[in-house]
C-alpha cells in the first residue's frame, strides 16, 4: 500500500486552478481528482491503481508559514510586503489544503 500526500497552499493560484478542472464527480472534490490524476501519471501501471482511502483537510496558515510561502513567490519584496500587510490586517486568510491518498498499485514485478 502506498501513501501519496500533496500539500497545496490555498491562495489565488488555487482559485484559478480549481474552476478550470472539469469532469469531476460531485461526490469528491476537484482537488482529489487532480491529485489522483497526478498520482496515476507517476505509477508504472496506472491501470492497476486502486483507491483505498482519501483524507482531505485544510487549515489556516499562520504568519510565519505565509511569509515562507511568499518568499518562494515570483514577486519582489514590495509585493510580498503588501501581501503581508493584507495578512496582518485580516484581509487575506490563506489556507493550506492537504490530500492524503492511500492506494494499491502494482510495482515493477506486478505485485500490489
Coordinates of N, CA, C and O in Angstrom, one line a residue:
X1 N 0.8 -1.2 0.0 CA 0.0 0.0 0.0 C 0.9 1.2 0.0 O 1.9 1.3 0.6
X2 N 0.5 2.3 -0.7 CA 1.3 3.5 -0.8 C 0.5 4.7 -0.2 O -0.7 4.6 -0.2
X3 N 1.2 5.7 0.2 CA 0.6 6.9 0.6 C 1.2 8.0 -0.2 O 2.3 8.1 -0.5
X4 N 0.3 8.9 -0.7 CA 0.7 10.0 -1.5 C 0.1 11.2 -0.9 O -1.1 11.3 -0.8
X5 N 0.9 12.2 -0.5 CA 0.4 13.4 0.1 C 0.8 14.6 -0.8 O 1.9 14.7 -1.2
X6 N -0.2 15.4 -1.0 CA 0.1 16.7 -1.7 C -0.4 17.8 -0.8 O -1.6 17.8 -0.4
X7 N 0.4 18.7 -0.6 CA 0.1 19.9 0.2 C 0.0 21.0 -0.8 O 0.9 21.2 -1.6
X8 N -1.0 21.8 -0.7 CA -1.2 22.9 -1.7 C -1.6 24.1 -0.9 O -2.6 24.1 -0.1
X9 N -0.9 25.2 -1.1 CA -1.2 26.4 -0.5 C -2.5 27.0 -1.1 O -2.5 27.2 -2.3
X10 N -3.5 27.2 -0.3 CA -4.8 27.7 -0.8 C -4.8 29.2 -1.0 O -5.4 29.9 -0.2
X11 N -4.2 29.6 -2.1 CA -4.1 31.1 -2.3 C -4.8 31.3 -3.7 O -5.5 30.5 -4.2
X12 N -4.4 32.4 -4.3 CA -5.0 32.8 -5.5 C -4.8 31.8 -6.6 O -5.7 31.5 -7.4
X13 N -3.6 31.1 -6.6 CA -3.4 30.2 -7.7 C -4.4 29.0 -7.6 O -4.8 28.5 -8.7
X14 N -4.8 28.6 -6.4 CA -5.8 27.5 -6.3 C -7.1 28.0 -6.8 O -7.9 27.3 -7.5
X15 N -7.4 29.3 -6.6 CA -8.7 29.8 -7.0 C -8.8 29.8 -8.5 O -9.9 29.6 -9.1
X16 N -7.7 29.9 -9.2 CA -7.7 29.9 -10.7 C -7.6 28.4 -11.2 O -8.1 28.1 -12.2
X17 N -6.9 27.5 -10.4 CA -6.7 26.2 -10.8 C -8.0 25.4 -10.8 O -8.4 24.7 -11.7
X18 N -8.7 25.4 -9.6 CA -9.8 24.5 -9.4 C -11.0 24.7 -10.3 O -11.5 23.8 -10.8
X19 N -11.4 26.0 -10.6 CA -12.5 26.1 -11.5 C -12.2 25.6 -13.0 O -13.1 25.3 -13.7
X20 N -11.0 25.6 -13.3 CA -10.6 25.2 -14.7 C -10.6 23.7 -14.9 O -10.6 23.2 -16.0
X21 N -10.8 22.9 -13.8 CA -10.7 21.5 -13.9 C -12.1 20.9 -14.0 O -13.0 21.2 -13.2
X22 N -12.4 20.2 -15.1 CA -13.7 19.6 -15.3 C -13.8 18.2 -15.2 O -12.7 17.5 -15.0
X23 N -14.9 17.6 -15.3 CA -15.1 16.2 -15.3 C -15.0 15.5 -13.9 O -14.8 14.3 -13.9
X24 N -15.2 16.2 -12.8 CA -15.1 15.6 -11.5 C -16.5 15.1 -11.1 O -17.4 15.8 -11.4
X25 N -16.5 14.1 -10.3 CA -17.8 13.7 -9.8 C -18.2 14.6 -8.7 O -17.4 15.2 -8.0
X26 N -19.5 14.8 -8.5 CA -20.0 15.7 -7.5 C -19.7 15.3 -6.1 O -19.8 16.0 -5.1
X27 N -19.4 14.0 -5.9 CA -19.2 13.5 -4.5 C -17.8 13.6 -4.0 O -17.5 13.4 -2.9
X28 N -16.8 14.0 -4.9 CA -15.5 14.3 -4.4 C -15.0 15.6 -4.9 O -15.5 16.2 -5.9
X29 N -14.0 16.2 -4.2 CA -13.5 17.5 -4.5 C -12.7 17.5 -5.8 O -12.1 16.4 -6.2
X30 N -12.6 18.6 -6.4 CA -11.8 18.7 -7.6 C -10.3 18.5 -7.3 O -9.5 18.0 -8.1
X31 N -9.9 18.9 -6.0 CA -8.6 18.8 -5.6 C -8.2 17.3 -5.6 O -7.1 16.9 -6.0
X32 N -9.1 16.4 -5.1 CA -8.8 15.0 -5.0 C -8.7 14.5 -6.4 O -7.8 13.7 -6.7
X33 N -9.5 14.9 -7.3 CA -9.5 14.4 -8.7 C -8.1 14.8 -9.4 O -7.5 13.9 -10.0
X34 N -7.7 16.0 -9.2 CA -6.4 16.4 -9.7 C -5.3 15.7 -9.1 O -4.4 15.2 -9.8
X35 N -5.3 15.5 -7.8 CA -4.2 14.7 -7.1 C -4.1 13.3 -7.6 O -3.0 12.8 -7.8
X36 N -5.3 12.7 -7.8 CA -5.3 11.3 -8.3 C -4.7 11.2 -9.7 O -4.0 10.3 -10.0
X37 N -5.1 12.2 -10.5 CA -4.6 12.2 -11.9 C -3.0 12.3 -11.9 O -2.4 11.6 -12.7
X38 N -2.5 13.2 -11.1 CA -1.0 13.3 -11.0 C -0.4 12.1 -10.4 O 0.6 11.6 -11.0
X39 N -1.0 11.5 -9.4 CA -0.5 10.2 -8.9 C -0.4 9.1 -9.9 O 0.6 8.4 -10.1
X40 N -1.5 9.0 -10.7 CA -1.6 7.9 -11.7 C -0.5 8.1 -12.8 O 0.1 7.2 -13.3
X41 N -0.1 9.4 -13.1 CA 0.9 9.7 -14.1 C 2.3 9.2 -13.6 O 3.2 8.9 -14.4
X42 N 2.4 9.0 -12.3 CA 3.7 8.6 -11.7 C 3.8 7.1 -11.5 O 4.9 6.6 -11.1
X43 N 2.8 6.4 -11.7 CA 2.8 4.9 -11.5 C 3.3 4.2 -12.7 O 3.1 4.6 -13.8
X44 N 3.9 3.0 -12.5 CA 4.4 2.2 -13.6 C 3.2 1.6 -14.3 O 3.3 1.4 -15.5
X45 N 2.2 1.2 -13.6 CA 1.0 0.6 -14.3 C -0.3 1.4 -13.7 O -1.0 0.9 -12.9
X46 N -0.6 2.5 -14.3 CA -1.7 3.3 -13.8 C -3.0 2.5 -13.9 O -3.9 2.8 -13.1
X47 N -3.2 1.6 -14.8 CA -4.5 0.9 -14.9 C -4.7 0.0 -13.7 O -5.8 -0.3 -13.4
X48 N -3.6 -0.3 -13.0 CA -3.8 -1.2 -11.8 C -4.0 -0.4 -10.5 O -4.1 -1.0 -9.4
X49 N -4.2 0.9 -10.6 CA -4.4 1.8 -9.4 C -5.8 1.5 -8.8 O -6.8 1.4 -9.5
X50 N -5.8 1.3 -7.5 CA -7.0 1.1 -6.7 C -7.0 2.0 -5.5 O -6.1 1.9 -4.6
X51 N -7.9 2.9 -5.4 CA -8.0 3.8 -4.3 C -8.5 3.0 -3.0 O -9.4 2.2 -3.1
X52 N -7.8 3.2 -1.9 CA -8.2 2.6 -0.6 C -8.9 3.6 0.2 O -9.9 3.3 0.8
X53 N -8.3 4.8 0.3 CA -8.9 5.8 1.2 C -8.4 7.2 0.8 O -7.3 7.3 0.3
X54 N -9.3 8.2 1.0 CA -8.9 9.6 0.8 C -9.2 10.3 2.0 O -10.3 10.2 2.6
X55 N -8.3 11.2 2.5 CA -8.5 12.1 3.6 C -8.1 13.5 3.1 O -7.1 13.7 2.6
X56 N -9.1 14.4 3.3 CA -8.8 15.8 2.9 C -8.9 16.7 4.2 O -9.7 16.4 5.1
X57 N -8.0 17.7 4.2 CA -8.1 18.6 5.3 C -7.6 20.0 4.8 O -7.0 20.1 3.8
X58 N -8.0 21.0 5.6 CA -7.4 22.3 5.3 C -7.3 23.0 6.7 O -8.1 22.7 7.6
X59 N -6.3 23.9 6.7 CA -6.1 24.7 8.0 C -5.6 26.1 7.6 O -4.8 26.2 6.6
X60 N -5.9 27.1 8.4 CA -5.3 28.4 8.1 C -3.8 28.4 8.3 O -3.3 27.7 9.2
X61 N -3.2 29.2 7.5 CA -1.7 29.4 7.6 C -1.5 30.5 8.7 O -2.2 31.5 8.8
X62 N -0.5 30.3 9.5 CA -0.1 31.3 10.4 C 0.9 32.3 9.7 O 1.2 32.1 8.6
X63 N 1.2 33.3 10.4 CA 2.0 34.4 9.8 C 3.4 33.9 9.2 O 3.8 34.2 8.1
X64 N 4.1 33.1 10.0 CA 5.4 32.6 9.6 C 5.3 31.7 8.4 O 6.1 31.8 7.4
X65 N 4.3 30.8 8.3 CA 4.1 29.9 7.1 C 3.7 30.7 5.9 O 4.2 30.4 4.8
X66 N 2.9 31.7 6.1 CA 2.5 32.6 4.9 C 3.7 33.3 4.4 O 3.9 33.5 3.2
X67 N 4.5 33.8 5.3 CA 5.7 34.6 5.0 C 6.7 33.6 4.2 O 7.3 34.0 3.2
X68 N 6.8 32.4 4.6 CA 7.7 31.4 3.9 C 7.1 31.1 2.5 O 7.9 31.0 1.5
X69 N 5.8 31.0 2.4 CA 5.2 30.8 1.1 C 5.5 32.0 0.2 O 5.9 31.8 -1.0
X70 N 5.4 33.2 0.7 CA 5.6 34.4 -0.1 C 7.1 34.5 -0.5 O 7.4 35.0 -1.6
X71 N 8.0 34.0 0.3 CA 9.4 34.1 0.0 C 9.8 33.3 -1.3 O 10.7 33.7 -2.0
X72 N 9.0 32.3 -1.6 CA 9.2 31.5 -2.8 C 8.4 32.0 -4.0 O 8.5 31.5 -5.1
X73 N 7.7 33.1 -3.8 CA 6.9 33.7 -4.8 C 7.8 34.4 -5.9 O 8.9 34.8 -5.6
X74 N 7.2 34.6 -7.0 CA 8.0 35.2 -8.1 C 8.0 36.7 -8.0 O 8.7 37.4 -8.8
X75 N 7.2 37.3 -7.1 CA 7.2 38.7 -7.0 C 8.2 39.2 -6.0 O 8.7 38.5 -5.2
X76 N 8.6 40.5 -6.1 CA 9.6 41.0 -5.3 C 9.2 41.4 -3.9 O 8.0 41.2 -3.5
X77 N 10.1 42.0 -3.1 CA 9.8 42.3 -1.7 C 8.7 43.3 -1.6 O 8.0 43.3 -0.6
X78 N 8.5 44.2 -2.5 CA 7.5 45.2 -2.4 C 6.1 44.5 -2.4 O 5.2 44.8 -1.5
X79 N 5.9 43.6 -3.3 CA 4.6 42.9 -3.4 C 4.4 42.0 -2.2 O 3.3 41.9 -1.6
X80 N 5.5 41.3 -1.8 CA 5.4 40.4 -0.6 C 5.1 41.2 0.6 O 4.3 40.8 1.4
X81 N 5.7 42.4 0.7 CA 5.4 43.3 1.9 C 3.9 43.7 1.9 O 3.3 43.7 3.0
X82 N 3.4 44.0 0.7 CA 2.0 44.4 0.6 C 1.1 43.2 1.0 O 0.0 43.4 1.7
X83 N 1.4 42.0 0.6 CA 0.6 40.9 0.9 C 0.7 40.6 2.4 O -0.3 40.2 3.0
X84 N 1.8 40.8 3.0 CA 2.0 40.6 4.5 C 1.1 41.6 5.2 O 0.5 41.3 6.3
X85 N 1.1 42.8 4.7 CA 0.3 43.9 5.3 C -1.2 43.5 5.3 O -1.9 43.6 6.3
X86 N -1.6 43.0 4.1 CA -3.0 42.5 4.0 C -3.3 41.4 5.0 O -4.4 41.3 5.6
X87 N -2.3 40.4 5.2 CA -2.5 39.4 6.1 C -2.6 39.9 7.5 O -3.5 39.5 8.3
X88 N -1.7 40.8 7.9 CA -1.8 41.4 9.3 C -3.1 42.1 9.6 O -3.5 42.2 10.7
X89 N -3.7 42.7 8.5 CA -4.9 43.5 8.7 C -6.1 42.6 8.5 O -7.3 43.1 8.6
X90 N -5.9 41.3 8.3 CA -7.0 40.4 8.2 C -7.8 40.3 6.9 O -8.8 39.7 6.8
X91 N -7.2 41.0 5.9 CA -7.9 41.0 4.6 C -7.6 39.7 3.8 O -8.3 39.4 2.8
X92 N -6.5 39.0 4.1 CA -6.1 37.8 3.5 C -6.1 36.7 4.5 O -5.5 36.9 5.6
X93 N -6.8 35.6 4.2 CA -6.8 34.5 5.2 C -6.5 33.2 4.4 O -7.3 32.4 4.1
X94 N -5.1 33.0 4.1 CA -4.7 31.8 3.3 C -4.9 30.5 4.1 O -4.9 30.4 5.3
X95 N -5.2 29.5 3.3 CA -5.4 28.1 3.8 C -4.4 27.2 3.2 O -4.0 27.3 2.0
X96 N -4.0 26.1 3.9 CA -3.2 25.1 3.4 C -4.2 23.9 3.2 O -4.8 23.5 4.2
X97 N -4.2 23.3 2.0 CA -5.0 22.2 1.7 C -4.1 20.9 1.7 O -3.0 21.0 1.2
X98 N -4.6 19.8 2.2 CA -3.9 18.6 2.2 C -4.8 17.5 1.8 O -5.9 17.4 2.3
X99 N -4.3 16.6 0.9 CA -5.0 15.4 0.5 C -4.0 14.2 0.7 O -2.9 14.2 0.3
X100 N -4.5 13.2 1.5 CA -3.8 12.0 1.7 C -4.5 10.9 1.0 O -5.7 10.6 1.2
X101 N -3.8 10.3 0.0 CA -4.4 9.2 -0.8 C -3.7 7.9 -0.4 O -2.5 7.8 -0.6
X102 N -4.4 7.0 0.1 CA -3.9 5.6 0.3 C -4.4 4.8 -0.8 O -5.6 4.8 -1.1
X103 N -3.5 4.0 -1.4 CA -3.8 3.3 -2.6 C -3.0 2.0 -2.7 O -2.0 1.8 -2.1
X104 N -3.5 1.1 -3.6 CA -2.7 -0.1 -4.0 C -2.5 0.1 -5.5 O -3.3 0.6 -6.2
X105 N -1.3 -0.3 -5.9 CA -0.9 -0.3 -7.3 C 0.2 -1.3 -7.5 O 1.0 -1.5 -6.6
X106 N 0.3 -2.0 -8.7 CA 1.3 -2.9 -9.0 C 2.7 -2.3 -9.0 O 2.8 -1.2 -9.5
X107 N 3.7 -3.0 -8.4 CA 5.1 -2.5 -8.5 C 5.7 -3.0 -9.8 O 5.0 -3.5 -10.7
X108 N 7.0 -2.9 -9.9 CA 7.7 -3.3 -11.1 C 7.6 -4.8 -11.4 O 7.7 -5.2 -12.6
X109 N 7.3 -5.6 -10.4 CA 7.1 -7.0 -10.6 C 5.6 -7.4 -10.7 O 5.3 -8.6 -10.8
X110 N 4.7 -6.4 -10.8 CA 3.3 -6.7 -11.0 C 2.6 -7.0 -9.7 O 1.4 -7.4 -9.7
X111 N 3.3 -6.9 -8.5 CA 2.7 -7.2 -7.2 C 2.2 -5.9 -6.6 O 2.8 -4.9 -6.6
X112 N 0.9 -6.0 -6.1 CA 0.4 -4.7 -5.5 C 1.2 -4.3 -4.2 O 1.8 -5.1 -3.6

